[in-house]
GROMACS .gro file of C-alpha atoms in nm:
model
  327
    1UNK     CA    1   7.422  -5.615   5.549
    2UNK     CA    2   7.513  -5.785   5.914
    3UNK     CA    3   7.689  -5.431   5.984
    4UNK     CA    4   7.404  -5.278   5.916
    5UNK     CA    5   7.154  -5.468   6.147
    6UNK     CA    6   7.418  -5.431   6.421
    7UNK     CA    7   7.372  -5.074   6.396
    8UNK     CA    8   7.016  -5.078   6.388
    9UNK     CA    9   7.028  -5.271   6.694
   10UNK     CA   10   7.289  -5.076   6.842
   11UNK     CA   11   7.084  -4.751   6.840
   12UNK     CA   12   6.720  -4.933   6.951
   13UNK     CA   13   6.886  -5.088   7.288
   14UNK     CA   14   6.882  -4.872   7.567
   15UNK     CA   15   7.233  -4.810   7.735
   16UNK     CA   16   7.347  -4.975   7.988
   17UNK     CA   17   7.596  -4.870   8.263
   18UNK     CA   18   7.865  -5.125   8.423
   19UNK     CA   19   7.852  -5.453   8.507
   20UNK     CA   20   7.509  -5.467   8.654
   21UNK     CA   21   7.365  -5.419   8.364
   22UNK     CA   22   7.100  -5.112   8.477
   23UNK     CA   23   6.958  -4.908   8.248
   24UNK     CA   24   7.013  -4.510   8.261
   25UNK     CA   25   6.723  -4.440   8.060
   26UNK     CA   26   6.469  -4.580   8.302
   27UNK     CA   27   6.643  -4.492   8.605
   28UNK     CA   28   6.644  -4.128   8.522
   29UNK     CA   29   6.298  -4.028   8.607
   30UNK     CA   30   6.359  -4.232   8.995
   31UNK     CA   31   6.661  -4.018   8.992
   32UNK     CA   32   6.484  -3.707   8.927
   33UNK     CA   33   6.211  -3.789   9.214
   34UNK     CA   34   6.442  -3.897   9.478
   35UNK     CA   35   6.592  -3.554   9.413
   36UNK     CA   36   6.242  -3.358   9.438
   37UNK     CA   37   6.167  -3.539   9.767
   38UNK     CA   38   6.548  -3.485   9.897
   39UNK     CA   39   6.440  -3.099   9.775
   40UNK     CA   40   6.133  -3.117   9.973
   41UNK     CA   41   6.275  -3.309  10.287
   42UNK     CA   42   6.562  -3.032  10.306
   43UNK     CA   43   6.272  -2.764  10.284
   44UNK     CA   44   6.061  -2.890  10.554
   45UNK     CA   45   6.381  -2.962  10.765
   46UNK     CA   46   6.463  -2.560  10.777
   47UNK     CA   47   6.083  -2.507  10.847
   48UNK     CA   48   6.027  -2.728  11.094
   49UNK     CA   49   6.184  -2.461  11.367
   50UNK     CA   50   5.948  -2.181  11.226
   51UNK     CA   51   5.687  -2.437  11.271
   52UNK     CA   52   5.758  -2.540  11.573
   53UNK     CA   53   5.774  -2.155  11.715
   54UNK     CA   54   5.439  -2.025  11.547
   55UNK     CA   55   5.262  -2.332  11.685
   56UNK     CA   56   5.407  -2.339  12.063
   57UNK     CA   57   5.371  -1.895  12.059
   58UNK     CA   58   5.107  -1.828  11.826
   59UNK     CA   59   4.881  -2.115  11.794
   60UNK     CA   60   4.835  -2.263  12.101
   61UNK     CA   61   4.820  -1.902  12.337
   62UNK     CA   62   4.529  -1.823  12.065
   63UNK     CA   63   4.334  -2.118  12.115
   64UNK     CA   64   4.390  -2.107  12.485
   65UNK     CA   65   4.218  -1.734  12.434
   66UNK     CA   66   3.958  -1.869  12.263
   67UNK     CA   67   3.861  -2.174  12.491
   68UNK     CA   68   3.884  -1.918  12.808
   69UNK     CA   69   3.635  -1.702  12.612
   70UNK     CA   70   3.384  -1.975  12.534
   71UNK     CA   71   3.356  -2.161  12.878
   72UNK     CA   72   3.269  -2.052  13.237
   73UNK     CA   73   3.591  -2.033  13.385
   74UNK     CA   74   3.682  -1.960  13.764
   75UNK     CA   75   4.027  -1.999  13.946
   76UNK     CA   76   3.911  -2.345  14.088
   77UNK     CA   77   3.784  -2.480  13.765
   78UNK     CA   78   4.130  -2.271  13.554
   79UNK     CA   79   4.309  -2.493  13.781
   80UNK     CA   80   4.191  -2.798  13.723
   81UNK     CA   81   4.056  -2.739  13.366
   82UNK     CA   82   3.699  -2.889  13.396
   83UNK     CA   83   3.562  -2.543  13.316
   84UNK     CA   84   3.188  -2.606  13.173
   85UNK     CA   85   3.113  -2.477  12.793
   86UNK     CA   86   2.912  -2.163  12.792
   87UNK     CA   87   2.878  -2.079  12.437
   88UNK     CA   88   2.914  -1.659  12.363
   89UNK     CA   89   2.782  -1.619  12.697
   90UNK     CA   90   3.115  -1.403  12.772
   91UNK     CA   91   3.073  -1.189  12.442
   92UNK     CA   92   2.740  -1.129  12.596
   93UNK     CA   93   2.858  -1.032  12.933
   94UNK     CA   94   3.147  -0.791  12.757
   95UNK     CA   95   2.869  -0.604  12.531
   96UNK     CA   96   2.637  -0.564  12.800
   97UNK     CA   97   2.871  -0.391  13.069
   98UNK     CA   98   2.901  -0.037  13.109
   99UNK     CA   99   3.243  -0.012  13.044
  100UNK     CA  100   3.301  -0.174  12.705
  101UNK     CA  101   3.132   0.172  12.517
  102UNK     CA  102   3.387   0.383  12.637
  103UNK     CA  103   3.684   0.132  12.687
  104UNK     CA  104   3.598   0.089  12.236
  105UNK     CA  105   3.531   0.475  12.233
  106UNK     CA  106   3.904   0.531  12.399
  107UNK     CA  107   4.075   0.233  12.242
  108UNK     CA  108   3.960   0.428  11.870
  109UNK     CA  109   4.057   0.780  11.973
  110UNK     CA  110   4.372   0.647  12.136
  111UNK     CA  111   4.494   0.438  11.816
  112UNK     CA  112   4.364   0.642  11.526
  113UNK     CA  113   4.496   1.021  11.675
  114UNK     CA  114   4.859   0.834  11.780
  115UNK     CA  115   4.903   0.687  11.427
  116UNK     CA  116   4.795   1.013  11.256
  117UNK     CA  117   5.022   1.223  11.458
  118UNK     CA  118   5.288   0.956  11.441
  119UNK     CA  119   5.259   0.950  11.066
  120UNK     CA  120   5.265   1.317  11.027
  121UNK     CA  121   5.586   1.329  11.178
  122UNK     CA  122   5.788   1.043  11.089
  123UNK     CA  123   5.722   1.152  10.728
  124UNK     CA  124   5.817   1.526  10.842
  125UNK     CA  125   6.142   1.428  11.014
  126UNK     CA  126   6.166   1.196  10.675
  127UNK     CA  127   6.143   1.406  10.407
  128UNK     CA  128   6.371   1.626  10.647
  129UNK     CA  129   6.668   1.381  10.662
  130UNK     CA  130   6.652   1.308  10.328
  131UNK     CA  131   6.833   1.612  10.212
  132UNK     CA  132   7.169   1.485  10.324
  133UNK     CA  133   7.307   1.745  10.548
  134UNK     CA  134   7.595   1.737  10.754
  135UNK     CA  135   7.531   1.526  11.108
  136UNK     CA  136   7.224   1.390  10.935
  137UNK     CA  137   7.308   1.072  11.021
  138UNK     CA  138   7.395   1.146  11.391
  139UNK     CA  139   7.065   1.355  11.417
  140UNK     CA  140   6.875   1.029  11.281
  141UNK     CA  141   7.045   0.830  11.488
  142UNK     CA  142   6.920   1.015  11.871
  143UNK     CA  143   6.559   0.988  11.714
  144UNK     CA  144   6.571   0.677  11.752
  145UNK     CA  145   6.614   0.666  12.103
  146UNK     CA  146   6.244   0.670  12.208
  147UNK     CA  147   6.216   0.357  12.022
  148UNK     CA  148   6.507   0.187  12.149
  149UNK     CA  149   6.435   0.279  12.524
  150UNK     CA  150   6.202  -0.017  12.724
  151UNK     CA  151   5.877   0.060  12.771
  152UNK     CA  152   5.876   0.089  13.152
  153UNK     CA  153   6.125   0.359  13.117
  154UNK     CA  154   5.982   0.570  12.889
  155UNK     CA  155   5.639   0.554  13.050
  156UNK     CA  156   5.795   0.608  13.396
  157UNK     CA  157   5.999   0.890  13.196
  158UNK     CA  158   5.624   1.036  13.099
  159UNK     CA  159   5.482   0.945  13.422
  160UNK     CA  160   5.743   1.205  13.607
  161UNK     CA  161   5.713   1.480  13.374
  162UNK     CA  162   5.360   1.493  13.373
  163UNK     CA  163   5.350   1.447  13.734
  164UNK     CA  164   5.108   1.708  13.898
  165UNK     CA  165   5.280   1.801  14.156
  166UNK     CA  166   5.648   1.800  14.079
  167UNK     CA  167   5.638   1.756  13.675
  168UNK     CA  168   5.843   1.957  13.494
  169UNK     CA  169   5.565   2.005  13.241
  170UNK     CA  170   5.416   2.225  13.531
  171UNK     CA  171   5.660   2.397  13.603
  172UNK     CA  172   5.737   2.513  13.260
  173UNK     CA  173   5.384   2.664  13.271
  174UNK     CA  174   5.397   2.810  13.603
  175UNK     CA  175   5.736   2.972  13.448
  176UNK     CA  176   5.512   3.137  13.164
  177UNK     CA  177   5.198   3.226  13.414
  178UNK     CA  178   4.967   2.938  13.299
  179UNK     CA  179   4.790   2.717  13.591
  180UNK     CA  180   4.873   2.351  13.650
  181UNK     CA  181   4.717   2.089  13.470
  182UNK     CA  182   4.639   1.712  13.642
  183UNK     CA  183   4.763   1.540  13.374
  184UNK     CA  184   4.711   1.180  13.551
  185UNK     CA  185   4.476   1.262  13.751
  186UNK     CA  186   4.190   1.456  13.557
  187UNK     CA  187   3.938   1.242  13.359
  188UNK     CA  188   4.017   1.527  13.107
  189UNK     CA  189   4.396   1.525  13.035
  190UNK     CA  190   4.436   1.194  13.108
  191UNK     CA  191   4.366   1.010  12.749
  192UNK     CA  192   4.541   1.299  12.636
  193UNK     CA  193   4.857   1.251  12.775
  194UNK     CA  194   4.919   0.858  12.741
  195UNK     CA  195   4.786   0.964  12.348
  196UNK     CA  196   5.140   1.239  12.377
  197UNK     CA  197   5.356   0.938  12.546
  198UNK     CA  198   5.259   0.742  12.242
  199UNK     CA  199   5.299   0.944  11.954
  200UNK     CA  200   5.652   1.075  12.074
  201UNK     CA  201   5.744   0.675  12.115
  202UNK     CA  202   5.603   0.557  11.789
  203UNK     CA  203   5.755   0.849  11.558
  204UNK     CA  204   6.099   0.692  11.510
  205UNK     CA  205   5.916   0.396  11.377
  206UNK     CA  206   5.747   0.634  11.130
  207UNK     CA  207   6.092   0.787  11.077
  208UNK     CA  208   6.284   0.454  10.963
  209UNK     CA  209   6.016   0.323  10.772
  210UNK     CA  210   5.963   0.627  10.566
  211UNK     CA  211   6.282   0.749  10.532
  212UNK     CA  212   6.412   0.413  10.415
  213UNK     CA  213   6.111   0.461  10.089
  214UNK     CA  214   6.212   0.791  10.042
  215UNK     CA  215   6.537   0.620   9.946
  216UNK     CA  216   6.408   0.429   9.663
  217UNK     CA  217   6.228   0.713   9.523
  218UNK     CA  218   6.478   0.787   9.196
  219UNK     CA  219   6.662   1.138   9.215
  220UNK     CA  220   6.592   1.177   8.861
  221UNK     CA  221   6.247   1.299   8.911
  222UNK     CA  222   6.328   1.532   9.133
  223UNK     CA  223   6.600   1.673   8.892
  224UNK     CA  224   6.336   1.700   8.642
  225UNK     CA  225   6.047   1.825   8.855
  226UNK     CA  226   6.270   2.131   8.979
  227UNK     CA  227   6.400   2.222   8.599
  228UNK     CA  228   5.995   2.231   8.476
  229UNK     CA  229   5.994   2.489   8.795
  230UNK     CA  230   5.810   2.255   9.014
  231UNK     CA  231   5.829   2.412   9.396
  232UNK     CA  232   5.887   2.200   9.666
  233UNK     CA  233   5.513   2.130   9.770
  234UNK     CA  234   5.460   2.039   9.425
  235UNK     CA  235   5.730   1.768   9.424
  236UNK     CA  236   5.628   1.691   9.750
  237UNK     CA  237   5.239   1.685   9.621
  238UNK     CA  238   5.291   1.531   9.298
  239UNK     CA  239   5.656   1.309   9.333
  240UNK     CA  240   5.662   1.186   9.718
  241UNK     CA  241   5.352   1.131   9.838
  242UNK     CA  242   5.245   0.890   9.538
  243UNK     CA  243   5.536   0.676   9.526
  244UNK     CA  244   5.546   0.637   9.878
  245UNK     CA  245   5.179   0.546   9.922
  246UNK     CA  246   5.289   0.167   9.903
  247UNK     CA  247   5.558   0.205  10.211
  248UNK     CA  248   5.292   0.451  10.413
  249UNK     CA  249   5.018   0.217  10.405
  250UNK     CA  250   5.235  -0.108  10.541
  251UNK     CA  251   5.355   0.185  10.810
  252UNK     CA  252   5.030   0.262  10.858
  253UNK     CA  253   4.903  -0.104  10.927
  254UNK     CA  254   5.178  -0.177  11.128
  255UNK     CA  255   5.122   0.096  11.358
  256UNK     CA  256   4.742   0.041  11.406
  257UNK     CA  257   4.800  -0.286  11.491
  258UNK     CA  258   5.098  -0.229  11.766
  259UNK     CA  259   4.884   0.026  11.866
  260UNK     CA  260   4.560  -0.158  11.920
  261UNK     CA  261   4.742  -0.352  12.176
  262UNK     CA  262   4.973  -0.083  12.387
  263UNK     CA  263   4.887  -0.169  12.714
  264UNK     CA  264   5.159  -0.128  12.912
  265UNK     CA  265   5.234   0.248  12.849
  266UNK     CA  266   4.862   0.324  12.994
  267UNK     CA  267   4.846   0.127  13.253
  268UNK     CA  268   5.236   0.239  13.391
  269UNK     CA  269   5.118   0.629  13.369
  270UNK     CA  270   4.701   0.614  13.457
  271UNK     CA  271   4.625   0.225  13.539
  272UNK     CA  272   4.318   0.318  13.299
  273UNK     CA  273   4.224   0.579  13.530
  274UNK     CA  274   4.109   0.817  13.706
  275UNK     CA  275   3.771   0.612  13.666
  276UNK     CA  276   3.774   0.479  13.335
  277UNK     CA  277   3.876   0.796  13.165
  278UNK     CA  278   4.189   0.636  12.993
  279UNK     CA  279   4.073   0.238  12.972
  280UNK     CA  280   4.083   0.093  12.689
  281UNK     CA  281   4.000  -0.278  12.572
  282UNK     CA  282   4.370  -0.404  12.615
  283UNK     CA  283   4.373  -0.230  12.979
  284UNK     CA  284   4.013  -0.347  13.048
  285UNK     CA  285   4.097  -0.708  12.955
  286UNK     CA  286   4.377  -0.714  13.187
  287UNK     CA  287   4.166  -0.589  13.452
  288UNK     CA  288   3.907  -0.853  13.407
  289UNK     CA  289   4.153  -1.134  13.379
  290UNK     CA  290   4.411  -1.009  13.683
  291UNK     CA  291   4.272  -0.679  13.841
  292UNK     CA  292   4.073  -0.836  14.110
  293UNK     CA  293   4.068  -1.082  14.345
  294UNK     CA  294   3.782  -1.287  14.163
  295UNK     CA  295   3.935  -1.266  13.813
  296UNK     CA  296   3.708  -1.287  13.482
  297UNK     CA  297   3.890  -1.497  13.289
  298UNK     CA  298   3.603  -1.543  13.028
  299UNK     CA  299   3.524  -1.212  12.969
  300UNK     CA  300   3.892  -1.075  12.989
  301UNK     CA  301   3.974  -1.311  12.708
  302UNK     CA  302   3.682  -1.245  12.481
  303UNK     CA  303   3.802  -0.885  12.528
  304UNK     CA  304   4.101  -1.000  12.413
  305UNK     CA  305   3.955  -1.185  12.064
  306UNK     CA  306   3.723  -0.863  12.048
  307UNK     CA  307   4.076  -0.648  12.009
  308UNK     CA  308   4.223  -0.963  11.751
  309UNK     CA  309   3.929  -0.956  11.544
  310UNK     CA  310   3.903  -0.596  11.485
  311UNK     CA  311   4.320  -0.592  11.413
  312UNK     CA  312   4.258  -0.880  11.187
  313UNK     CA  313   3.967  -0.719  11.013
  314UNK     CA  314   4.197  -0.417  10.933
  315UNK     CA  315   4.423  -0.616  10.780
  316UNK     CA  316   4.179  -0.801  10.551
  317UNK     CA  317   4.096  -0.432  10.430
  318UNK     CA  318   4.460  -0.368  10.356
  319UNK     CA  319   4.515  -0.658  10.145
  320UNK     CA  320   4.178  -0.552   9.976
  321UNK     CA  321   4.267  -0.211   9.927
  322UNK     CA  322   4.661  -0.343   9.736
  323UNK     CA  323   4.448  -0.596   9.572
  324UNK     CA  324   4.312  -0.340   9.395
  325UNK     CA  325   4.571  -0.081   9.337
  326UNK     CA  326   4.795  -0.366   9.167
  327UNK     CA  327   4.467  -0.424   8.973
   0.00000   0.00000   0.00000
């Protein structure tokens, strides 16, 4: 009977560790949050760096932009930052000169024709390498090139061989009977030819991207396609393309955005010129904000949010447009 009750009791008490008498029942749950918030500590320890960058390079340069858009600013008052709130005043000043019609108009042509081209190709040159040849890889490998090579370089590269004097795009015509052409300096070629810089530096993006879906596209289908006596358009048509719809609209996105923004390719070959014949908003913002001797700062930098909010607006209607196709 006593046996019995010490059992009982036995198996009601909680157990207790050591000498201090603590019990491991009720110190279990403490354990287990002192854990989560260790967990959570070490987290935000390896994202306080991240942190840190996107606020000090992302964060803070865009709401500079935005204050410079929405006061008066001049060099005196940049200075000494007393610069006097004037509302949308600047978006007001942008819309109503002259140039901001055709600096959207080139911006539009210039992004949407380089990204189509640059598409078109990539995915040629893609589907191209994917057959495995010998020296494929080396081949692959001296596209990329254009991409690697800085900016100035290439465009200076352009700049000479469209020159209109000494280019050797000009002489190659004069070779085959054809006039010169001012590639830089007519208000009709020149749009054109930063659009042909462009496309010939943004292809080996194309190229890696695509290739690099084509890769997890399985062989199997292929196999199969070709013993139903599928051709290759039709594998192409009905195999390729729709699987790699996913990887060519990220490509896609990605390039419209870098796009949106070249700035530094124009303004190395035509300065936005002859006129305004080649501006476009990224050019036209610089030349408000450090063109002149009285710089715009206002209206250069609501130029600027002008080219932001029509890159972030594309990019709403991308993650609408996945939304739905994972619907």
């Amino acid at each position: 009977m006593t046996t019995a009750r010490v059992d009982r009791r036995s198996q009601r008490s909680p157990v207790r560790s050591g000498a201090t008498g603590t019990v491991d029942r009720t110190d279990a749950p403490a354990l287990r949050r002192r854990q989560r918030r260790k967990s959570r500590l070490t987290a935000l320890a390896f994202l306080a760096p991240l942190a840190v960058y996107l606020a000090a390079f992302y964060v803070y340069p865009l709401y500079r932009n935005l204050d410079l858009s929405l006061r008066d600013y001049t060099v005196r008052s940049f200075v000494a930052g007393d610069a006097p709130f004037s509302g949308l005043d600047n978006f007001r000043t942008v819309f109503d000169d002259p140039t901001f019609g055709p600096a959207l108009r080139h911006t539009m042509i210039f992004t949407f024709v380089s990204i189509a081209f640059q598409y078109v190709a990539g995915l040629a040159l893609a589907v191209f390498f994917n057959r495995h040849f010998r020296l494929a890889g080396t081949l692959r490998a001296l596209f990329l090139i254009p991409w690697l090579l800085p900016l100035i370089v290439s465009a200076s590269t352009w700049s000479w061989m469209f020159n209109s004097e000494s280019g050797v795009l000009n002489y190659a015509l004069h070779l085959v009977g054809v006039a010169p052409v001012d590639w830089l300096t007519s208000p009709d070629w020149a749009l054109t030819s930063v659009i042909i810089a462009n496309v010939w530096i943004g292809i080996p993006f194309n190229l890696v991207i695509l290739y690099s879906g084509l890769q997890n596209i399985p062989g199997e289908l292929y196999e199969a396609a070709s013993l139903d006596g599928a051709s290759a358009w039709q594998q192409f048509r009905r195999i390729t393309f729709p699987l790699l719809r996913p990887v060519s609209a990220i490509t896609l996105l990605l390039g419209l955005v870098y796009t949106l923004k070249v700035f530094d390719l124009i303004w190395i070959m035509t300065k936005g010129g002859p006129g305004d014949s080649s501006s476009t908003l990224a050019t036209w913002s610089y030349q408000l904000g450090f063109g002149t001797l009285l710089p715009k700062f206002g209206p250069g930098a609501a130029v600027g949010n002008i080219l932001i909010l029509i890159a972030l607006a594309f990019g709403l209607l991308y993650i609408r447009v996945q939304r739905r196709q994972q619907a």
